[in-house]
Short mmCIF file of C-alpha atoms and ligand atoms in Angstrom, two decimals:
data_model
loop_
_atom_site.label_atom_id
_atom_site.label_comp_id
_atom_site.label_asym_id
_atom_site.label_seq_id
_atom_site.Cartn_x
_atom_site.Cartn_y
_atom_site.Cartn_z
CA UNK A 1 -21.80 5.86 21.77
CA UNK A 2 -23.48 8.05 19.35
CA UNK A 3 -23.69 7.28 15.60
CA UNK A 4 -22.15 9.58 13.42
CA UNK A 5 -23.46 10.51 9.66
CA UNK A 6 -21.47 11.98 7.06
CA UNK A 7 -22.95 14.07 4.27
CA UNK A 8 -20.86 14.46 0.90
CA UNK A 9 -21.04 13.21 -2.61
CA UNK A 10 -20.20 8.94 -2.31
CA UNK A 11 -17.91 6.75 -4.75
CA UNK A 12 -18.08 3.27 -4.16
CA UNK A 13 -16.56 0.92 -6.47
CA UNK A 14 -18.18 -3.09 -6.77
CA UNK A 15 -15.28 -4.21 -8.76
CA UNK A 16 -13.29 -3.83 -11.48
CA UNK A 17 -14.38 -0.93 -14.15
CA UNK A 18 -13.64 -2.31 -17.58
CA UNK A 19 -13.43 0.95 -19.09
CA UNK A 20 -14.18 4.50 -19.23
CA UNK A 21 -17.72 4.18 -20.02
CA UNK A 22 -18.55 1.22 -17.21
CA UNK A 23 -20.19 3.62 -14.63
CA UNK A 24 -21.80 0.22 -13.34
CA UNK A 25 -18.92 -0.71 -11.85
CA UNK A 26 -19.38 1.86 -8.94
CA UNK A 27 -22.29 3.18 -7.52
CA UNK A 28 -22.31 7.31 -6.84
CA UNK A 29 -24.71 9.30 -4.83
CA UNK A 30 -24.53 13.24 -5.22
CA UNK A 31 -26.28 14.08 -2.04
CA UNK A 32 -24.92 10.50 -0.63
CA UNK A 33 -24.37 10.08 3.27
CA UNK A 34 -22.90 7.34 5.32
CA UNK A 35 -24.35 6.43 8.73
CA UNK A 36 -21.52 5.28 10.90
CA UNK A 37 -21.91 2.92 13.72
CA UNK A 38 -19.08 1.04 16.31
CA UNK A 39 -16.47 1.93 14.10
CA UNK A 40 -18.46 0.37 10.76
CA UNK A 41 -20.32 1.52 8.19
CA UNK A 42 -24.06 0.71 8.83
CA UNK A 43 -26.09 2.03 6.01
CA UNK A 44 -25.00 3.95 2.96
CA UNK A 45 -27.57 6.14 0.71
CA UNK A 46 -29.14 9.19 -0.33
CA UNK A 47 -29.09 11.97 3.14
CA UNK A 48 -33.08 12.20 2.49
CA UNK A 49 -33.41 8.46 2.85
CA UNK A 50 -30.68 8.53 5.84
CA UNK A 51 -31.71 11.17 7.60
CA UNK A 52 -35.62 9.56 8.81
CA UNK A 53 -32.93 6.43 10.10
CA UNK A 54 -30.29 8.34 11.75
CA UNK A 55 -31.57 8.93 15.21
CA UNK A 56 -29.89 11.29 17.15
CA UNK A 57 -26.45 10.70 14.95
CA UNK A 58 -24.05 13.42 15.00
CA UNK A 59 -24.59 15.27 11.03
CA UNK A 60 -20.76 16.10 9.98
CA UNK A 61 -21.39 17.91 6.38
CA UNK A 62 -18.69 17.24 3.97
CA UNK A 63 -20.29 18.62 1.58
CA UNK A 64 -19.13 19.71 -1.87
CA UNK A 65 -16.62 17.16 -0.80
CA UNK A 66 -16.46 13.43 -1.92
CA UNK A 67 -16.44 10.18 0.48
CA UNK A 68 -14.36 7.03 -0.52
CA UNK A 69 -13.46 4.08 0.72
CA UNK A 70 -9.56 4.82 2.70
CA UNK A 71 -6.78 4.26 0.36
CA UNK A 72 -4.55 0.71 0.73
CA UNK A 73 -1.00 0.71 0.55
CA UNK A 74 0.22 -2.40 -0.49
CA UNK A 75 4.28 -2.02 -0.32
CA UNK A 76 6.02 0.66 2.07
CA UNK A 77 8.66 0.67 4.36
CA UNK A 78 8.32 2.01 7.67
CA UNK A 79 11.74 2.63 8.67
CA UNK A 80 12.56 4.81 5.23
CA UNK A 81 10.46 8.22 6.43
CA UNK A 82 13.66 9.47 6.87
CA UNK A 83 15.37 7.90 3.50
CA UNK A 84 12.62 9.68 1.12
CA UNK A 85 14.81 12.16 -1.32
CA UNK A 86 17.98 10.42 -1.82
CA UNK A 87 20.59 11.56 -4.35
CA UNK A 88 21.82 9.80 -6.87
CA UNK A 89 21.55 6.05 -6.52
CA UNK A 90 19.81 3.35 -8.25
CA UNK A 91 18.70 0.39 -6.32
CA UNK A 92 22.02 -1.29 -4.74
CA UNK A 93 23.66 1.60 -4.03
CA UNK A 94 20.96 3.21 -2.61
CA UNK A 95 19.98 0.26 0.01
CA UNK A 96 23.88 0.17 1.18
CA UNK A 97 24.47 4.30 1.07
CA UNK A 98 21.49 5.56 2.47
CA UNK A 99 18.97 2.78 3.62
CA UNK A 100 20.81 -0.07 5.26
CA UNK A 101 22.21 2.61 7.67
CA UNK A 102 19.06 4.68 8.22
CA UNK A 103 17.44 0.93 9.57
CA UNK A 104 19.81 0.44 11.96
CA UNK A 105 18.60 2.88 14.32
CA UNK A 106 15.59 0.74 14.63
CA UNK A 107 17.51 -1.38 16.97
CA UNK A 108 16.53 1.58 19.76
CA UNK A 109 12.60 0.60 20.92
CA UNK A 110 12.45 4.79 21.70
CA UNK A 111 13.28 5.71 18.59
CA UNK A 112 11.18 3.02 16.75
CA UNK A 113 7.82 3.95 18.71
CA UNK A 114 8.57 7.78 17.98
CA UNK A 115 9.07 7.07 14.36
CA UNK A 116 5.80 4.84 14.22
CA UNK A 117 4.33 7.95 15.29
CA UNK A 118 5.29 9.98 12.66
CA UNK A 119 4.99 7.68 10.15
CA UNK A 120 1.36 7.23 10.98
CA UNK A 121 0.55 10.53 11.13
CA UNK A 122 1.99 11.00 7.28
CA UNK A 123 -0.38 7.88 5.91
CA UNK A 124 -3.38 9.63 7.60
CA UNK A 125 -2.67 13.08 6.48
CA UNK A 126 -2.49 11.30 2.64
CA UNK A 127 -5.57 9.45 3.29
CA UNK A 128 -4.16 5.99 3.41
CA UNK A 129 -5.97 3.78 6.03
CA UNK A 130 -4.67 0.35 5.38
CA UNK A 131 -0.85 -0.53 4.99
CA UNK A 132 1.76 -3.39 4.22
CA UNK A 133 4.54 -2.49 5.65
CA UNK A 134 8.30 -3.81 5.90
CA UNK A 135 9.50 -3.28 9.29
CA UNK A 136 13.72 -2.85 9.88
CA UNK A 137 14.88 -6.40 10.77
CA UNK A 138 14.75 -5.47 14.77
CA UNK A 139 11.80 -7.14 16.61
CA UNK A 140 11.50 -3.71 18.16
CA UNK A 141 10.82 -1.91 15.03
CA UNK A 142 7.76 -4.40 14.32
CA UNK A 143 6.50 -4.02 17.93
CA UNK A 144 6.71 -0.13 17.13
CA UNK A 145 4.74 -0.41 14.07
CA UNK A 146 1.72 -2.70 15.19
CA UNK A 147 1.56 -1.08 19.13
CA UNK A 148 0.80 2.16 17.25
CA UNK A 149 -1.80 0.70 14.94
CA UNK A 150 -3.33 -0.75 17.76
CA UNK A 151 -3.56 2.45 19.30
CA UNK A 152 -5.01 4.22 16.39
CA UNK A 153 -7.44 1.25 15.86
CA UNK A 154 -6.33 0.72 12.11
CA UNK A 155 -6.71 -2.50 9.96
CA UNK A 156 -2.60 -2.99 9.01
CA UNK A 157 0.07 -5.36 7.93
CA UNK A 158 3.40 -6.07 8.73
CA UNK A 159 6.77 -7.92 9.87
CA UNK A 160 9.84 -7.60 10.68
CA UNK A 161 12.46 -8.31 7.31
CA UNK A 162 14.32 -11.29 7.38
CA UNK A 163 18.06 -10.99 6.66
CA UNK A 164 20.72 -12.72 7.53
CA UNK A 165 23.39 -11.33 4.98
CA UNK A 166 24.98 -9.18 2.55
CA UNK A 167 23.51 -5.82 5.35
CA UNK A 168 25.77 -4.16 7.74
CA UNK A 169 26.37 -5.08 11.29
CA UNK A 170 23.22 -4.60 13.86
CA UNK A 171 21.12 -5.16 10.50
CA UNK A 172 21.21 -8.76 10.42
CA UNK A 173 19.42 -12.01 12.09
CA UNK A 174 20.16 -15.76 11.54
CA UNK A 175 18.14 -18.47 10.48
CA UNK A 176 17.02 -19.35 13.72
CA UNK A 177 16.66 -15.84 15.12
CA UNK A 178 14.61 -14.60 12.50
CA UNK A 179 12.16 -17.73 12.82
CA UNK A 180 12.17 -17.31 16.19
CA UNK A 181 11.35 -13.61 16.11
CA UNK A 182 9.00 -13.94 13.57
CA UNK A 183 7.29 -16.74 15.55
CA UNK A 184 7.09 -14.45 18.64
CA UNK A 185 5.76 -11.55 16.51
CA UNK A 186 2.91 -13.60 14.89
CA UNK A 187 1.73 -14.78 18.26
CA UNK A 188 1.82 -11.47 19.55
CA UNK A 189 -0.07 -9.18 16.69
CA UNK A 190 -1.64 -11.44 14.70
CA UNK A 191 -5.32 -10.66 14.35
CA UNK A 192 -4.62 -8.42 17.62
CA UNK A 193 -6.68 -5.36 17.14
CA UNK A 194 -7.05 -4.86 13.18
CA UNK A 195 -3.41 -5.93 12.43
CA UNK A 196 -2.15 -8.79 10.05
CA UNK A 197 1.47 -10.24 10.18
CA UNK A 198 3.60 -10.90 7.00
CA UNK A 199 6.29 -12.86 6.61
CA UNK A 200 9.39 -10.39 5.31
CA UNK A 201 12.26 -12.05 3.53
CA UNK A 202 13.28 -9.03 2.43
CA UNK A 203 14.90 -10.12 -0.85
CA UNK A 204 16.63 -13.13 -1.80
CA UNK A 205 20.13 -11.23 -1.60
CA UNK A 206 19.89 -10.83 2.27
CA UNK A 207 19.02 -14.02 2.22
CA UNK A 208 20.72 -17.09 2.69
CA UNK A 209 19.30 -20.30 1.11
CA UNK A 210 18.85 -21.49 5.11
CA UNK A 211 16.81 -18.70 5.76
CA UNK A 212 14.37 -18.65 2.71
CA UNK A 213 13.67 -21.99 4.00
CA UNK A 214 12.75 -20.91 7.57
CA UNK A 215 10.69 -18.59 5.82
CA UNK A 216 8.98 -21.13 3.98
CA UNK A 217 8.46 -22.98 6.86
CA UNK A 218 6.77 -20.08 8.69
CA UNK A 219 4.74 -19.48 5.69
CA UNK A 220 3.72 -23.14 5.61
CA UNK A 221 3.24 -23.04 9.52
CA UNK A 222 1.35 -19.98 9.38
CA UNK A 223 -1.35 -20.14 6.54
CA UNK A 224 -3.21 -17.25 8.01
CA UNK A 225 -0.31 -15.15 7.33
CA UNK A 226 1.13 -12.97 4.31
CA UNK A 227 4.33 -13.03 2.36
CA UNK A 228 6.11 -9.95 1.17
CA UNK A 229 8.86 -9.61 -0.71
CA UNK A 230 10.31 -7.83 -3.36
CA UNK A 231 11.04 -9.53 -6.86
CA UNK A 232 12.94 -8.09 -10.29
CA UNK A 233 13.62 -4.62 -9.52
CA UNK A 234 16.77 -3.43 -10.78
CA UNK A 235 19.37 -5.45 -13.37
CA UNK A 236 22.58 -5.38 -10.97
CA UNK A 237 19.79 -6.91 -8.71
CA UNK A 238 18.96 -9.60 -10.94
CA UNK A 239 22.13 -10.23 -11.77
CA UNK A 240 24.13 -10.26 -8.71
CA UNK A 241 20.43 -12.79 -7.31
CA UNK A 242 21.91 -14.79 -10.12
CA UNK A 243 24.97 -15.57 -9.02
CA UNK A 244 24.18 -16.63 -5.46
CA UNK A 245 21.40 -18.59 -6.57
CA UNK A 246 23.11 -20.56 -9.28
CA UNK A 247 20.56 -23.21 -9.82
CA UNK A 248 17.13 -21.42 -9.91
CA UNK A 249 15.83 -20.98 -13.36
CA UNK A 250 14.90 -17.14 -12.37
CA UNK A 251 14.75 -14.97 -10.23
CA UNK A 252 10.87 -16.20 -8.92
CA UNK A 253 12.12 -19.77 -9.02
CA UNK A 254 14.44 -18.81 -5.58
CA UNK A 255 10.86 -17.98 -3.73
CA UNK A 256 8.46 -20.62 -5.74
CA UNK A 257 11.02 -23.40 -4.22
CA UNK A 258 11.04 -22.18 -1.00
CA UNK A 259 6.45 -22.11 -0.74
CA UNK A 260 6.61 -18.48 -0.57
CA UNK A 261 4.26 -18.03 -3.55
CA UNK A 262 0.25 -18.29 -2.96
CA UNK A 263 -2.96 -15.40 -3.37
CA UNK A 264 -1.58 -13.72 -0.11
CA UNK A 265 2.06 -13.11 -1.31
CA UNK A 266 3.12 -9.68 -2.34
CA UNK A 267 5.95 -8.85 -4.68
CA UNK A 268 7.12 -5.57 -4.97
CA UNK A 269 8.44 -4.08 -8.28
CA UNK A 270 8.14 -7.34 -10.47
CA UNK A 271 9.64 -5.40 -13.53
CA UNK A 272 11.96 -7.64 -15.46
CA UNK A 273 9.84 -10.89 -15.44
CA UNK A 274 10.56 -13.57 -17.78
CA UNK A 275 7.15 -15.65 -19.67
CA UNK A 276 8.01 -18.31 -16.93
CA UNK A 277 7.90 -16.14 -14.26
CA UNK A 278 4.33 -13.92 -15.28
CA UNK A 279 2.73 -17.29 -15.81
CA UNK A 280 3.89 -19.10 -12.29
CA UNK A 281 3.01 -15.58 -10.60
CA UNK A 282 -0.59 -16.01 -12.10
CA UNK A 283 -1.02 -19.45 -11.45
CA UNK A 284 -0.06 -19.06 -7.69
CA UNK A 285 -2.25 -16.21 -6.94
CA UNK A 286 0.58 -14.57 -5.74
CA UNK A 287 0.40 -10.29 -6.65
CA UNK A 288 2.57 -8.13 -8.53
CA UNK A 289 2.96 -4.84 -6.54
CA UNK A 290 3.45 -1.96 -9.14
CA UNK A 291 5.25 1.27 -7.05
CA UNK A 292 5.49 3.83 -9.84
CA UNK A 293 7.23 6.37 -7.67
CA UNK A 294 9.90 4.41 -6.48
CA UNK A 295 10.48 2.42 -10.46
CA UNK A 296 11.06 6.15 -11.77
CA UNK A 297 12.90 7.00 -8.88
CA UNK A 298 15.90 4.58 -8.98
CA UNK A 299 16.06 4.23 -12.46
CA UNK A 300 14.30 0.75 -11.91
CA UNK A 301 12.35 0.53 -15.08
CA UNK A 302 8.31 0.17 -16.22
CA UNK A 303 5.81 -2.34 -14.72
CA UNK A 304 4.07 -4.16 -17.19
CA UNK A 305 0.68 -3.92 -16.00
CA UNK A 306 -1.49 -4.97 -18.87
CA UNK A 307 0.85 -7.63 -19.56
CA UNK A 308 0.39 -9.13 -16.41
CA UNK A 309 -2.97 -8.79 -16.30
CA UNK A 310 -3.19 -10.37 -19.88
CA UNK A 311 -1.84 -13.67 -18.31
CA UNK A 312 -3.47 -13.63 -15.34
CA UNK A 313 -2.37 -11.76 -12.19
CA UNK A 314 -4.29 -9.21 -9.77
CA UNK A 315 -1.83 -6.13 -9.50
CA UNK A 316 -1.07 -4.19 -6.41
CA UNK A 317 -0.03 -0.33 -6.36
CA UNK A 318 1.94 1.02 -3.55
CA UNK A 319 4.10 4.38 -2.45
CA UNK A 320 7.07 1.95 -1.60
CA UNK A 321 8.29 4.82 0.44
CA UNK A 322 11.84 5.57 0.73
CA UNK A 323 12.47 4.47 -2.68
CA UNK A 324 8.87 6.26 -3.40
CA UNK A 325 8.63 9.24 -3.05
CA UNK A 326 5.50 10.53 -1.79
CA UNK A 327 2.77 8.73 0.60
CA UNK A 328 0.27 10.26 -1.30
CA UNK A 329 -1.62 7.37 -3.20
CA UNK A 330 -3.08 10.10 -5.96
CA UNK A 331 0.46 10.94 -6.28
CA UNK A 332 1.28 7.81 -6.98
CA UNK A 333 -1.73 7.21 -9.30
CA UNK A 334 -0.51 10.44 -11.32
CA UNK A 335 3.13 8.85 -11.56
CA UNK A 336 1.50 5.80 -11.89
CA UNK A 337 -0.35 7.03 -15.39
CA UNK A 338 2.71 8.57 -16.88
CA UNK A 339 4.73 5.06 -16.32
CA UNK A 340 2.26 3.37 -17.82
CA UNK A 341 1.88 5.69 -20.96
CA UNK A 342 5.77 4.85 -21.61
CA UNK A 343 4.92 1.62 -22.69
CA UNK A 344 1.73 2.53 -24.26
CA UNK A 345 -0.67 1.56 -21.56
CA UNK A 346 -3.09 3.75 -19.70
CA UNK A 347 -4.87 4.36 -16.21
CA UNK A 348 -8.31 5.86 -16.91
CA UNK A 349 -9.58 7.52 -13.46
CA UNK A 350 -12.20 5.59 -12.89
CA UNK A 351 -9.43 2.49 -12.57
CA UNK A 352 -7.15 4.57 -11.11
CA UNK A 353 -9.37 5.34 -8.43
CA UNK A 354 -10.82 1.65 -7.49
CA UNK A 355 -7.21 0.31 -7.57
CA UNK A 356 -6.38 2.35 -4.77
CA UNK A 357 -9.80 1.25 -2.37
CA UNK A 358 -11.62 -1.85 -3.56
CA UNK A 359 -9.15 -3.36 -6.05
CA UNK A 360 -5.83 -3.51 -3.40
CA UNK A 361 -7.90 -4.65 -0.58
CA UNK A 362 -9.03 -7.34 -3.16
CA UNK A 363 -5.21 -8.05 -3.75
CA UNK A 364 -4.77 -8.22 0.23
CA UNK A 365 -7.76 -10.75 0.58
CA UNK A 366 -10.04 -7.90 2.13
CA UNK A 367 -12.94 -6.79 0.63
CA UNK A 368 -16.39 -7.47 2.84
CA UNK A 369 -13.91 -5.48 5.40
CA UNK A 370 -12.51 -2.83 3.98
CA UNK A 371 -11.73 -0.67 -0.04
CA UNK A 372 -15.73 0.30 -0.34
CA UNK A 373 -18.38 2.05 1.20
CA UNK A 374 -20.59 -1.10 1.81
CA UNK A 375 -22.60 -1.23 4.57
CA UNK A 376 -21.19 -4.01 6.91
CA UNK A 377 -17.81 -2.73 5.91
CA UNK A 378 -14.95 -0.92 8.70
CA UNK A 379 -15.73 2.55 8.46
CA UNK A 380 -12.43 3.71 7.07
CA UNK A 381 -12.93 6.44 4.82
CA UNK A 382 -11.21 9.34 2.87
CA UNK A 383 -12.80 13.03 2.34
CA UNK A 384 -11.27 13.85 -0.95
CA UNK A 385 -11.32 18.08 -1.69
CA UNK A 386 -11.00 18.47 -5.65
CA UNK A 387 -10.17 22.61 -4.97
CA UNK A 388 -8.15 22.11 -2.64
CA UNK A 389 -5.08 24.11 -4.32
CA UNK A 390 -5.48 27.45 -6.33
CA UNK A 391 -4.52 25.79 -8.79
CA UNK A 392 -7.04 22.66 -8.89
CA UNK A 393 -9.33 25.45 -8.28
CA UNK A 394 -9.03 26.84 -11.53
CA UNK A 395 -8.73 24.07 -13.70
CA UNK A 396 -12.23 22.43 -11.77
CA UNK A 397 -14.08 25.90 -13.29
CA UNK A 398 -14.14 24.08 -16.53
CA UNK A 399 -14.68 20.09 -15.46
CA UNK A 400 -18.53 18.50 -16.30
CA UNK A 401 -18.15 14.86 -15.11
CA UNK A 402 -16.86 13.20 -12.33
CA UNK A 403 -14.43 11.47 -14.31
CA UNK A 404 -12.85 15.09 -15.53
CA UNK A 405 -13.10 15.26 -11.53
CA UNK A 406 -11.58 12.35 -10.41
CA UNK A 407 -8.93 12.58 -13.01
CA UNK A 408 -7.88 15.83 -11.42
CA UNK A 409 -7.14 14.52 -8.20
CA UNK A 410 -5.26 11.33 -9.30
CA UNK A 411 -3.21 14.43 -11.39
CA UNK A 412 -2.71 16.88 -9.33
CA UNK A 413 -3.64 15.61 -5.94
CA UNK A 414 -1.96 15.31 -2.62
CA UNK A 415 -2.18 15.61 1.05
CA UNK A 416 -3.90 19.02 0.52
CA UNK A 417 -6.67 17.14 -1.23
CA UNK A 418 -7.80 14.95 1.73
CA UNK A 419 -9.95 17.10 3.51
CA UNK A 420 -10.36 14.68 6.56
CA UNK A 421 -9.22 10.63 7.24
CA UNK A 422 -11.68 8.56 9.22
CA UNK A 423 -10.27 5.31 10.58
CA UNK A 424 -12.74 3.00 12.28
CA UNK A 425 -15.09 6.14 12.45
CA UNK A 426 -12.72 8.44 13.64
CA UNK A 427 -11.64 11.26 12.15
CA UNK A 428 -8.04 10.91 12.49
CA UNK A 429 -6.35 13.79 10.00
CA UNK A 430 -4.94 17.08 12.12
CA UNK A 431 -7.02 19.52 9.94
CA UNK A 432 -6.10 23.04 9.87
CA UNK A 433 -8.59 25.24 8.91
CA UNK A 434 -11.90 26.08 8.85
CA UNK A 435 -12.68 22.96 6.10
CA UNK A 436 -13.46 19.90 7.31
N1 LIG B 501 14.82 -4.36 -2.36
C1 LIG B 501 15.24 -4.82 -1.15
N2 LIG B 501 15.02 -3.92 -0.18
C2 LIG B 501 14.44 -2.87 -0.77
C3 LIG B 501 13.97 -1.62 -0.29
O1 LIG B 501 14.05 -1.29 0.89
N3 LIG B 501 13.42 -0.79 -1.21
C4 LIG B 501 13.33 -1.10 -2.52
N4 LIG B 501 12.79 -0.25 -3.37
N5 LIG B 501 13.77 -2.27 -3.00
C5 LIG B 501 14.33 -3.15 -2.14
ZN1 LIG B 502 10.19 -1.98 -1.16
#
């Protein structure tokens, strides 16, 4: 197979950037190119010092464009593409109006693999290469999800929620069943491919007591495994997690008693966290998920991400599509920003933009594989167009740094902006268009 090697402009982060001056924390090459090799990246540098190395690779030019690292999802729900844009309903309302229903039809294996389709088509288009997703609580829905990321060769995680009340009929398992299904599903896709299986109480209101147990149990069975959940989203949430869990001291308490908390457990929303709960969530490992979109959304309220991080905690971001609203990652970096100015913090670009590639795959366990442009690392990789609207266009006559640059796209960036998606070395984005 012939080696490929892409020319652009290259942004690599090497971690964290600890503020708007720390351009050590990345490493950027303005006539940068990437030779690609068995679906990894094999050398990254300047195209003169590439080129002599390259052999007879195939030259794609991506030039003025810039290469990344593929963006990470950590929180989004596959069987909500059709939920996205839902009137009028905070949180509770919104699961049993629109959602609950909508996941039912997961039950049909036709429908499932169509959807997985689709929905993979929509992360690719918005550059994201890696995912955590929450599958509908139907086996089939999970067997959807990872048969199609097997097919498209892409480094994923998932599972199948776990719910076994308070959900309609045909949207809920038992104790046993969902151990049991889980069980099968971890045997079947984990580390099949690129994919990683997560263990999916959905929240501790479709849960019983019996069942966060079982889950527990598979998480205690299955170290190589994650746990996702979602945690403190909403106040009737809260409140009504409260009352059928009478005896936990919070809400985190109901999963810290059941050994769902450790470095690979993710929690979506974590908004209304007591001291207790920030400090236990550090202390495990476990990850706040911050899904901007989705908190402004339904109403759900503003993630305290320096707070956290003051006491501890590595922070996810994430679309959390339906309750998000777009799949775009820079859209949710540019919602992202504005939630965090409302309580006074703020998400300089050069954050923004390794939070998305080397600092979620760090939250998911998974840098050395994938979140930079190393060589060694899966060559997964986003082609990011900074003029890519009229618009952009004008407002990049005046930029001078790639900051100004970068800051533009997290801003005013979408799908248009990703010029191409390479998974595994593949360019996997439908273009239209001369532009690569
Ligand atoms: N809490 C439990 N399930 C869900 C869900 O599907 N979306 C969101 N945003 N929160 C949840
Ligand atoms: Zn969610």
């Amino acid at each position: 197979m012939t080696d490929t090697l892409l020319r652009g402009r290259t942004l690599s982060f090497h971690r964290e950037p600890l503020g708007p001056d720390d351009t050590d924390a990345f490493t950027y090459i303005g006539d940068g190119a990437l030779l690609l090799s068995g679906g990894m990246i094999k050398s990254i540098g300047t195209y003169p010092d590439l080129i002599p190395v390259a052999g007879d690779a195939q030259i794609i030019d991506h030039r003025p464009h810039l290469l990344m690292a593929g963006f990470i999802d950590t929180h989004v729900h596959f069987p909500q593409t059709q939920v996205i844009a839902s009137w009028g309903a905070q949180l509770m309302d919104w699961l049993n109006t629109y959602t609950f229903p909508e996941e039912t039809r997961y039950a049909d294996a036709a429908f499932a693999a169509k959807m997985a389709g689709r929905f993979f088509d929509q992360l690719i288009a918005h550059g994201t290469t890696t995912a955590a997703a929450y599958c509908s609580v139907h086996k089939t829905s999970a067997d959807a999800y990872f048969s199609e990321a097997l097919s498209r060769n892409m480094r994923v995680i998932g599972g199948k929620v776990l719910m076994d009340r308070n959900a309609p009929d045909g949207l809920r398992d038992t104790p046993q069943s969902g151990y049991d299904d889980t069980k099968a599903l971890i045997e079947k896709w984990q580390g099949r491919g690129r994919a990683h299986y997560a263990i999916t109480p959905r929240f501790a209101i479709t849960s019983t007591p019996e069942q966060l147990e079982t889950a527990g149990a598979l998480a205690a069975e299955h170290p190589e495994c994650y746990v996702q959940t979602h945690l403190s989203e909403n106040h009737d949430e809260i409140a009504l997690t409260a009352q059928l869990y009478p005896d936990a001291k919070d809400y985190l308490h109901i999963y810290e008693t059941n050994n769902l908390l450790g470095p690979r457990t993710l929690l979506g929303h974590a908004l209304h966290l007591n001291e207790r709960e920030m400090t236990v969530m550090a202390e495990t490992g476990a990850h706040p998920v911050f899904c901007p979109t989705s908190n402004l959304f339904l109403g759900s309220g503003l993630f305290d991400d320096a707070g956290l991080r003051a006491r501890g905690t590595v922070n996810g971001i994430a679309t959390d599509i339906g309750g998000g609203t777009s799949y775009s990652m820079l859209q949710t970096l540019n919602e992202g920003y504005k939630a965090l100015h409302l309580r006074g913090q703020n998400l300089h670009p050069y954050r923004a933009f390794d939070w998305i590639t080397r600092g979620n795959a760090d939250v998911l366990g998974l840098t050395g594989k994938i979140g930079t442009l190393g060589a060694g690392t899966e060559a997964d990789i986003v082609v990011l167009d900074a003029r890519a609207t009229d618009a952009m266009t004008l407002r990049m006559e005046r930029v001078q740094t790639l900051a100004e640059e970068l800051f533009i796209l997290q801003i005013m960036g979408d799908d248009r902006a990703i010029a191409q998606t390479y998974i595994a070395g593949k360019p996997a984005k439908t273009v239209t268009g001369a532009a690569l």
